[in-house]
C-alpha positions as CSV (number, residue, x, y, z in Angstrom):
1,X,11.6,5.6,-9.1
2,X,9.4,6.5,-6.3
3,X,8.6,4.6,-3.0
4,X,5.4,4.0,-1.3
5,X,4.1,2.2,1.7
6,X,0.8,0.3,1.2
7,X,-1.2,-1.3,4.1
8,X,-3.4,-4.4,4.1
9,X,-4.7,-6.6,6.8
10,X,-2.9,-9.9,6.7
11,X,-6.1,-11.9,7.2
12,X,-7.8,-10.0,4.3
13,X,-4.8,-9.9,1.9
14,X,-1.3,-10.5,3.2
15,X,2.1,-10.9,1.8
16,X,1.6,-14.6,1.5
17,X,-1.4,-14.1,-0.8
18,X,0.7,-11.8,-3.1
19,X,3.6,-14.3,-3.1
20,X,1.3,-17.1,-4.2
21,X,-0.5,-15.0,-6.8
22,X,2.5,-13.1,-8.2
23,X,0.4,-10.0,-8.9
24,X,-2.6,-8.2,-7.6
25,X,-5.0,-5.5,-8.3
26,X,-4.8,-3.1,-5.4
27,X,-8.4,-2.1,-5.2
28,X,-10.9,-1.0,-2.6
29,X,-9.2,2.3,-1.7
30,X,-12.0,4.6,-0.6
31,X,-10.0,7.6,0.8
32,X,-9.4,10.6,-1.7
33,X,-5.9,11.3,-0.4
34,X,-4.8,7.6,-0.6
35,X,-6.5,7.5,-4.1
36,X,-4.6,10.6,-5.2
37,X,-1.3,9.0,-4.0
38,X,-2.1,5.9,-6.2
39,X,-2.8,8.2,-9.0
40,X,0.7,9.5,-8.6
41,X,2.3,6.1,-8.9
42,X,4.4,5.3,-12.0
43,X,5.2,1.9,-13.5
44,X,8.5,0.7,-11.8
45,X,7.8,2.4,-8.4
46,X,8.4,0.2,-5.4
47,X,6.0,-0.2,-2.5
48,X,6.6,-1.6,0.9
49,X,3.9,-4.0,2.0
50,X,2.7,-3.2,5.4
51,X,0.5,-5.6,7.5
52,X,-1.9,-3.4,9.5
53,X,-4.5,-4.2,12.2
54,X,-2.4,-7.1,13.5
55,X,-0.1,-7.6,16.4
56,X,2.5,-6.3,15.8
57,X,1.9,-4.3,12.6
58,X,4.8,-3.7,10.3
59,X,6.6,-3.9,7.0
60,X,6.8,-7.5,5.7
61,X,7.7,-7.3,1.9
62,X,8.4,-5.3,-1.2
63,X,6.2,-4.9,-4.4
64,X,6.6,-3.3,-7.7
65,X,4.0,-1.2,-9.5
66,X,3.3,-2.7,-12.9
67,X,0.2,-1.0,-14.1
68,X,-1.3,2.4,-13.1
69,X,-4.5,4.5,-13.8
70,X,-6.8,1.4,-13.8
71,X,-10.4,1.7,-12.9
72,X,-11.3,0.1,-9.7
73,X,-14.0,-2.6,-10.7
74,X,-15.2,-3.0,-7.1
75,X,-16.9,0.3,-7.2
76,X,-19.6,-1.0,-9.6
77,X,-20.2,-4.3,-7.8
78,X,-23.3,-4.0,-5.6
79,X,-22.3,-7.0,-3.7
80,X,-19.0,-5.6,-2.8
81,X,-18.2,-3.8,0.4
82,X,-16.4,-1.3,-1.8
83,X,-19.5,-0.6,-3.9
84,X,-20.0,3.1,-4.6
85,X,-23.5,3.9,-5.9
86,X,-22.6,7.3,-7.1
87,X,-19.8,5.8,-9.4
88,X,-20.7,4.8,-12.9
89,X,-18.5,3.3,-15.7
90,X,-18.7,6.6,-17.5
91,X,-17.8,8.6,-14.4
92,X,-15.8,6.3,-12.2
93,X,-14.5,7.7,-8.8
94,X,-12.0,5.2,-7.7
95,X,-8.8,4.0,-9.3
96,X,-6.4,1.1,-8.6
97,X,-3.0,-0.1,-9.6
98,X,-1.6,-3.6,-10.3
99,X,1.4,-4.7,-8.2
100,X,3.9,-7.5,-8.5
101,X,5.5,-9.5,-5.6
102,X,9.2,-8.8,-5.3
103,X,10.1,-10.3,-2.0
104,X,9.3,-11.0,1.6
105,X,11.7,-9.8,4.3
106,X,13.1,-12.4,6.8
107,X,11.8,-10.3,9.7
108,X,8.9,-8.0,10.1
109,X,10.0,-4.3,10.8
110,X,7.4,-3.4,13.4
111,X,5.7,-0.1,13.9
112,X,7.5,0.3,17.2
113,X,10.9,-0.3,15.5
114,X,9.9,2.2,12.9
115,X,9.0,4.8,15.5
116,X,12.5,4.3,17.0
117,X,14.2,5.0,13.7
118,X,12.0,7.6,12.1
119,X,10.2,10.8,13.0
120,X,6.7,11.5,11.9
121,X,8.0,14.1,9.4
122,X,10.2,11.4,7.8
123,X,7.8,8.5,7.7
124,X,4.0,9.2,7.7
125,X,3.1,5.7,9.1
126,X,4.7,6.6,12.5
127,X,2.5,9.7,12.8
128,X,-0.1,9.0,15.6
129,X,-3.6,8.8,14.2
130,X,-2.5,8.1,10.6
131,X,-4.9,5.9,9.0
132,X,-4.0,6.3,5.3
133,X,-3.5,3.0,3.5
134,X,-1.1,4.5,0.9
135,X,1.7,6.8,1.9
136,X,4.7,8.1,0.0
137,X,8.1,7.2,1.2
138,X,11.1,9.5,0.4
139,X,14.1,7.9,-1.3
140,X,16.5,8.4,1.7
141,X,13.9,6.9,4.0
142,X,13.4,3.9,1.6
143,X,17.1,3.3,1.6
144,X,17.2,3.3,5.4
145,X,14.1,1.1,5.5
146,X,15.8,-1.4,3.2
147,X,19.0,-1.4,5.3
148,X,16.9,-2.1,8.3
149,X,14.9,-4.8,6.7
150,X,18.0,-6.6,5.4
151,X,20.0,-6.4,8.7
152,X,20.6,-9.7,10.4
C-alpha cells in the first residue's frame, strides 16, 4: 500500500463533503506531474486529505483509493472550468481516481506543525513554493503522520 497527500480547498470540496457523500471522483487535476502521481495510484492506497488555501491549511482526514485509471469527464465539458479543448474521448489527456472516506481526524495537523516535524526532503508539502495537489508520502512519513494525527 502506498500513501499520498491530496489537496483540496475546503470551500470547494472539503472533508465534510466527502464524509457526507462517502466516495468522490477526484477530478479536475490539470498538472502533468500531479496527473502522473494519480496514474501511479493503486486500489487500496491511502491518501491524506489536506485542506489548502485556507487558514490554517493542513491535514484533516484519510481516504482510500477505490478506483484508478478513470478518464476525467470534466475535460470534455465545455461549461466546466476544467474543460480542455484539446482532449477528445478518443484521446483523453486527464485522468482521475475514485476515493472513499475513511475518517476525519480530531484535530487538523497544520502546515506549520508539519514544517516542525518534517524536512522538505521527507514531505513535499512542506517544501516552499510547492503547489502540487497530489504528492507521494513515504511509508515511514505516513506512520509518523498518523501518530501525530492520533495524538491527544
